[in-house]
Tab-separated table of C-alpha atoms in Angstrom:
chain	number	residue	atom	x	y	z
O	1	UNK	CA	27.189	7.168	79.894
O	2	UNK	CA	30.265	7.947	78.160
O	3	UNK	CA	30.752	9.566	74.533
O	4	UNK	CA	33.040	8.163	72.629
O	5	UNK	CA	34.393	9.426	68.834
O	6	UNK	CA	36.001	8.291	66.293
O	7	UNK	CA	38.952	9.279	65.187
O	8	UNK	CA	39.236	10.111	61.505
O	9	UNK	CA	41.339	8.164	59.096
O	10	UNK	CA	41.912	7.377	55.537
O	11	UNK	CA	39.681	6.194	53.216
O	12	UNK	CA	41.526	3.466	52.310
O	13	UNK	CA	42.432	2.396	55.736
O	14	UNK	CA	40.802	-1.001	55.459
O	15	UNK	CA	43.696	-2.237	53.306
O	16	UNK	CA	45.856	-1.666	56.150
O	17	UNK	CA	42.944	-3.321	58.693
O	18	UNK	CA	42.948	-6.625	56.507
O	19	UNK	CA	47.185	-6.618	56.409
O	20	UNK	CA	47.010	-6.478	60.428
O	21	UNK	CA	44.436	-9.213	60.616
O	22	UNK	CA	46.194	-11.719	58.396
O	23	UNK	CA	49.456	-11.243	61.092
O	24	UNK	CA	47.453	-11.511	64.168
O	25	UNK	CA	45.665	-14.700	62.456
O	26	UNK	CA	49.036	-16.147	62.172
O	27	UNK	CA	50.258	-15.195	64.923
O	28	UNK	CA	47.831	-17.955	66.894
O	29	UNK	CA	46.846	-20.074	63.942
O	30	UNK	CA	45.923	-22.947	66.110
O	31	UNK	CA	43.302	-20.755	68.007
O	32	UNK	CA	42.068	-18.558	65.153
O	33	UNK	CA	41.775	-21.100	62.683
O	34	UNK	CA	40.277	-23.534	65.113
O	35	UNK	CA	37.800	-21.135	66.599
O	36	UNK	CA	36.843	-20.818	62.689
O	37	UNK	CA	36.558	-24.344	61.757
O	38	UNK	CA	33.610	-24.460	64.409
O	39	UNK	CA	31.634	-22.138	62.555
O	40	UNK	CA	32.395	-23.697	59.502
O	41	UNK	CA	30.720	-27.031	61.056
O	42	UNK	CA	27.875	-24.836	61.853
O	43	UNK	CA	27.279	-23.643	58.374
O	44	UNK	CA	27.779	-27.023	56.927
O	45	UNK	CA	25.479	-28.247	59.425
O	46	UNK	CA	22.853	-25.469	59.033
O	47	UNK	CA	23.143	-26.240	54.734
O	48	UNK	CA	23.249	-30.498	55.372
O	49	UNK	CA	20.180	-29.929	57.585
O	50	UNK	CA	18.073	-27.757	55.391
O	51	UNK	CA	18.915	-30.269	51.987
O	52	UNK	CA	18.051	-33.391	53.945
O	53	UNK	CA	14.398	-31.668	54.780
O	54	UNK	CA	13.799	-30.750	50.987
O	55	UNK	CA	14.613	-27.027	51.906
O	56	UNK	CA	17.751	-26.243	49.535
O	57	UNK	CA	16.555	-23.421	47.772
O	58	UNK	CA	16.177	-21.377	51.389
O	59	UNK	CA	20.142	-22.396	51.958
O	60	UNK	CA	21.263	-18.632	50.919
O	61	UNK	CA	18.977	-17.033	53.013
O	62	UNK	CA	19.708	-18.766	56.302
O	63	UNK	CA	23.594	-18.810	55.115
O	64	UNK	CA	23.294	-14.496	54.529
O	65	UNK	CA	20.937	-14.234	57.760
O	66	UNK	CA	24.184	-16.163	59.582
O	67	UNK	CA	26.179	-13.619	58.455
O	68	UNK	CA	24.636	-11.362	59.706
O	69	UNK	CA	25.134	-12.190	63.199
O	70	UNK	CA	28.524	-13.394	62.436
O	71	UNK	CA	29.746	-10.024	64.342
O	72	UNK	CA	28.831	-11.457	68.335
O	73	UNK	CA	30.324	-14.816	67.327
O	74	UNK	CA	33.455	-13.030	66.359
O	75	UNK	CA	34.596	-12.106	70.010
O	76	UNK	CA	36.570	-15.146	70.003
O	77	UNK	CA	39.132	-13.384	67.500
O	78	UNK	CA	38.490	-9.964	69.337
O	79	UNK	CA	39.651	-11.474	72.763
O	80	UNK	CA	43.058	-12.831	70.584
O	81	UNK	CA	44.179	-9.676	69.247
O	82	UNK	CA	43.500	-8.033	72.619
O	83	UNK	CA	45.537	-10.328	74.492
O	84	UNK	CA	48.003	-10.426	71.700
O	85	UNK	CA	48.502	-6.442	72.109
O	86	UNK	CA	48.800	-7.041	76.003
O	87	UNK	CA	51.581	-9.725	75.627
O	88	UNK	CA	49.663	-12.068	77.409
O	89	UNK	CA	49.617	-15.991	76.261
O	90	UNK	CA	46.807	-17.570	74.022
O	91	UNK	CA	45.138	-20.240	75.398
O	92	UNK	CA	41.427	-21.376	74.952
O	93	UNK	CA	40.218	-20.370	78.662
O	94	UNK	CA	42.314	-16.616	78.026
O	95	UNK	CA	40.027	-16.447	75.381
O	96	UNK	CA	36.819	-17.472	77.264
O	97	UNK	CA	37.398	-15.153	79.855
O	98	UNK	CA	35.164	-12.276	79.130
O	99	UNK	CA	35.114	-10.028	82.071
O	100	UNK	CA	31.013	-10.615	83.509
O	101	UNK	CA	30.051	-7.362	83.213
O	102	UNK	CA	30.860	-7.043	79.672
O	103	UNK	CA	29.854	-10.544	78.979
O	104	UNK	CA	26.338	-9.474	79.955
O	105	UNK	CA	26.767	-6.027	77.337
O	106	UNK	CA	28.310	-8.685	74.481
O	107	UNK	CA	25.062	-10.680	74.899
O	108	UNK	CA	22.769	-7.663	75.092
O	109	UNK	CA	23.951	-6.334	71.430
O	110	UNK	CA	24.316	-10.171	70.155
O	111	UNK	CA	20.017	-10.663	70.879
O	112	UNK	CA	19.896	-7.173	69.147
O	113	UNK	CA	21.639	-8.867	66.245
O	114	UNK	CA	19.084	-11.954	66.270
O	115	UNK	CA	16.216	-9.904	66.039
O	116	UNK	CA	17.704	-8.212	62.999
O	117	UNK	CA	18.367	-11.596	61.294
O	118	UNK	CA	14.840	-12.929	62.527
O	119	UNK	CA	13.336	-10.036	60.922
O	120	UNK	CA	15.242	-11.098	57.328
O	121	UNK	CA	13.942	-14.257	57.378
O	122	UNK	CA	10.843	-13.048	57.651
O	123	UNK	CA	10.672	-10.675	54.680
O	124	UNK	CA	12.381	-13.454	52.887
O	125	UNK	CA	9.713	-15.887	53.396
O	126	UNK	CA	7.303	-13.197	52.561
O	127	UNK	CA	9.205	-12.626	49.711
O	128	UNK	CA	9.271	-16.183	48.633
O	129	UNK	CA	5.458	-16.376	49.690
O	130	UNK	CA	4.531	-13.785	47.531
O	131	UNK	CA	6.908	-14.443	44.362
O	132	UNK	CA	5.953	-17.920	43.946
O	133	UNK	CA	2.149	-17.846	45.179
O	134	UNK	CA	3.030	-19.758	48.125
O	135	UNK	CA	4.550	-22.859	46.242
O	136	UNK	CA	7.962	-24.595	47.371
O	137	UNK	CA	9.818	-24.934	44.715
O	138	UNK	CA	12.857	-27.247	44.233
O	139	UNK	CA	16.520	-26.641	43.801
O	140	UNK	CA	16.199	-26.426	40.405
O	141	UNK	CA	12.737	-25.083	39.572
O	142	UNK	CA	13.805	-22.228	42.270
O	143	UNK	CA	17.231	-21.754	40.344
O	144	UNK	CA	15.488	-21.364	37.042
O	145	UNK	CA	12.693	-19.578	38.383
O	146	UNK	CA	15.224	-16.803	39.924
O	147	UNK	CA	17.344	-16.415	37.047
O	148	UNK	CA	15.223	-16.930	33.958
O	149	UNK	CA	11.590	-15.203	34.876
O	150	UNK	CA	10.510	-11.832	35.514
O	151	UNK	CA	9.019	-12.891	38.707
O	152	UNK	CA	11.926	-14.427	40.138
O	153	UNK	CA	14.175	-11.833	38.494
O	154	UNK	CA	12.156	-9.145	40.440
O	155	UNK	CA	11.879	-11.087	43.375
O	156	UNK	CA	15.817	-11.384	43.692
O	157	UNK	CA	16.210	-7.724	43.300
O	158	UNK	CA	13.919	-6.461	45.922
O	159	UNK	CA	15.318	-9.264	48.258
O	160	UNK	CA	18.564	-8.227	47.716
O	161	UNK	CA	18.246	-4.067	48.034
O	162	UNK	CA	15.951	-5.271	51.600
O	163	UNK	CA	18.779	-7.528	52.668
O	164	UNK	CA	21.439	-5.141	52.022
O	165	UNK	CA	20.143	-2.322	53.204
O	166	UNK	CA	19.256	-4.368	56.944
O	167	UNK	CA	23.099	-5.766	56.604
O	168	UNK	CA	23.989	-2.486	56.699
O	169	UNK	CA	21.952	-1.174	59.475
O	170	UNK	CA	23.388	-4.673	61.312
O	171	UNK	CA	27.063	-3.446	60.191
O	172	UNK	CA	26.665	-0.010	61.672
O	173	UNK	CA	25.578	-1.093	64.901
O	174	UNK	CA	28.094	-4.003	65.617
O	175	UNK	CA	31.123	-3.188	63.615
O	176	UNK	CA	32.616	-1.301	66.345
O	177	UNK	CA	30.742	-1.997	69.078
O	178	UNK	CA	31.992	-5.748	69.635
O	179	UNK	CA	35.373	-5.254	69.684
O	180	UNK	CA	34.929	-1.995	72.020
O	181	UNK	CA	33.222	-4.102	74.537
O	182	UNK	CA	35.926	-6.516	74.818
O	183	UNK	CA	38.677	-4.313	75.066
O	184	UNK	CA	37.491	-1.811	77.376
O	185	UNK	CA	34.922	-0.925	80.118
O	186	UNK	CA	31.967	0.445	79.013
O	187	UNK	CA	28.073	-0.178	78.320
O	188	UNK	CA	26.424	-1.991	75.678
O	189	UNK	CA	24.607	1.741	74.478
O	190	UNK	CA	27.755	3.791	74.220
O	191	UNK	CA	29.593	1.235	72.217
O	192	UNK	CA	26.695	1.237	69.887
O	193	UNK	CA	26.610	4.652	69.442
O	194	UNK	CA	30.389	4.739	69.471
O	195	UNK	CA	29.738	2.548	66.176
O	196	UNK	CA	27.477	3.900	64.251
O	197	UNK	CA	28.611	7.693	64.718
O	198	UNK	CA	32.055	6.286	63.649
O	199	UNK	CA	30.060	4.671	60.082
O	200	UNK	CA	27.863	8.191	59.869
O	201	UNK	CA	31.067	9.973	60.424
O	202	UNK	CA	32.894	8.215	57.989
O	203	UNK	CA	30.440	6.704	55.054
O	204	UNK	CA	32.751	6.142	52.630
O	205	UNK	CA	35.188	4.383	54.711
O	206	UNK	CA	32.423	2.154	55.955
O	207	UNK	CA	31.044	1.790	52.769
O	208	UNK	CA	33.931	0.071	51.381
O	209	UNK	CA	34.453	-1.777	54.399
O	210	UNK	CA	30.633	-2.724	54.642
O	211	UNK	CA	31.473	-4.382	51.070
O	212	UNK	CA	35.174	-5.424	51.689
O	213	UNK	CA	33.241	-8.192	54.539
O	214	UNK	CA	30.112	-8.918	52.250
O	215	UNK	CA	32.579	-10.034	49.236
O	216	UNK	CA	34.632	-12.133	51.217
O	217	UNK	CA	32.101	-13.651	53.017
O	218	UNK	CA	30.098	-14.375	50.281
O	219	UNK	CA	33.298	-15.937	48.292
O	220	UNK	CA	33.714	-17.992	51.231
O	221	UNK	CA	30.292	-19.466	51.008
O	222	UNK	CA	30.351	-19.884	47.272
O	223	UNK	CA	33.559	-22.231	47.759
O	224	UNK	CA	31.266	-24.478	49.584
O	225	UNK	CA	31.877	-22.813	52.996
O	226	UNK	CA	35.297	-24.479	53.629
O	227	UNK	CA	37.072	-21.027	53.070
O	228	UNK	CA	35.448	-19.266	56.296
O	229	UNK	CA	37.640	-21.480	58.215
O	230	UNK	CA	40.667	-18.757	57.070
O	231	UNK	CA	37.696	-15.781	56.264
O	232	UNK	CA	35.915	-15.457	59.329
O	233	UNK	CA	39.359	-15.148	61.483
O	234	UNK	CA	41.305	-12.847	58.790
O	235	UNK	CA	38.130	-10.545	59.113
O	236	UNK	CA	37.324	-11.033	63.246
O	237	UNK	CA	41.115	-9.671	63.723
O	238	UNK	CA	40.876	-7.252	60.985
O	239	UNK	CA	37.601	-5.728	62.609
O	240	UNK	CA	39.825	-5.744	65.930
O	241	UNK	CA	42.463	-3.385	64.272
O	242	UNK	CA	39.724	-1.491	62.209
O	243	UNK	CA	38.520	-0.406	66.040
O	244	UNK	CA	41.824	-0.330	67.542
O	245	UNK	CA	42.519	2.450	64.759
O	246	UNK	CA	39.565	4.383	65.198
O	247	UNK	CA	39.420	4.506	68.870
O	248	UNK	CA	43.170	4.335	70.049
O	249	UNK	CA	43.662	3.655	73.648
């Protein structure tokens, strides 16, 4: 197994990661955007389904846990910047063709990822369980309840420091990794590592990039989810470049 390190940068390098994402988004809008748009039908799918079975109040939850697996659905954008950088042509089936091998590595780290957001939804319906003595509450009784009771107040702080701190661990492991596996040869295991040594190496620089995705993601989904569509390509090619300039070829 290969070792692989990160190179170190400046702390304020994700500035220049977003700046590179927002040309290589443009640079195939029809693909990037479109490949985004999908997802955007997922989440408005995933939110229309869980209102039409009474189930609004869990909307957040399953809309966060998405996030967090938003990394292995991302390779779309990876695979554009990469042939982008290789001056090869954009086109739906150049994107779609993942070399086997690595396919089979991009799969292994994306079940890793499920499991993480399977275990969040979990904790929050033992969360919920436990906060509201097992009652379902309504869109509004649960909005009143979480903003205007101790309980719920309580409830929406523990949820949140859980949550973050497993978006984090879900961060270290894939913000790196995913893009290394598409670009170059190597095994699921030594891009993970590659990953989080590079967010141990460099907390600060993760740390604001950790946040830099949650705040933008989570604007996106306030604005009714319509905003990923330009979001979740801006930060799949951003990611791209984030890796590009940690591990140069």
């Amino acid at each position: 197994m290969t070792t692989m390190t990160a190179q170190r940068v400046d702390a304020a390098s994700h500035w220049d990661w977003l700046k590179a994402g927002w040309r290589d988004l443009w640079s195939a809008p029809l693909y990037s955007i479109g490949y985004g748009l999908i997802f955007v039908a997922v989440g408005l799918a995933i939110t229309a389904g869980l209102w039409t079975l009474g189930l609004g109040s869990i909307t957040p939850v399953a809309l966060a846990g998405f996030a967090l697996v938003a990394p292995a659905f991302a390779v779309g954008f990876y695979r554009i910047s990469a042939l982008e950088d290789a001056g090869q042509k954009v086109s739906w089936t150049a994107i779609r063709d993942i070399p086997k091998g690595r396919f089979g590595q991009v799969a292994f780290l994306g079940v890793l990822l499920v499991v993480i957001f399977l275990f969040w939804i979990l904790i929050a319906r033992a969360l919920y369980a436990s906060f509201t003595i097992g009652n379902y509450l309504p869109v509004g009784e649960f909005t009143q309840f979480a903003l205007s009771y101790p309980a719920g107040l309580t409830m929406i702080a523990v949820g949140t420091v859980i949550g973050g701190a497993l978006a984090f661990a879900a961060f270290a492991i894939s913000a790196f990794s995913f893009p290394m596996l598409i670009d170059r040869d190597v095994d699921a295991v030594t891009a993970l590592i590659a990953s989080v040594d590079a967010v141990k190496r460099m907390p600060v620089l993760a740390l604001s990039w950790a946040i830099t995705i949650a705040l933008m993601t989570a604007g996106g989904i306030a604005l009714f989810i319509l905003p990923l569509a330009i979001v979740f390509p801006w930060l799949g090619h951003a990611s791209f470049r984030a890796y590009r300039d940690l591990f140069p070829s």
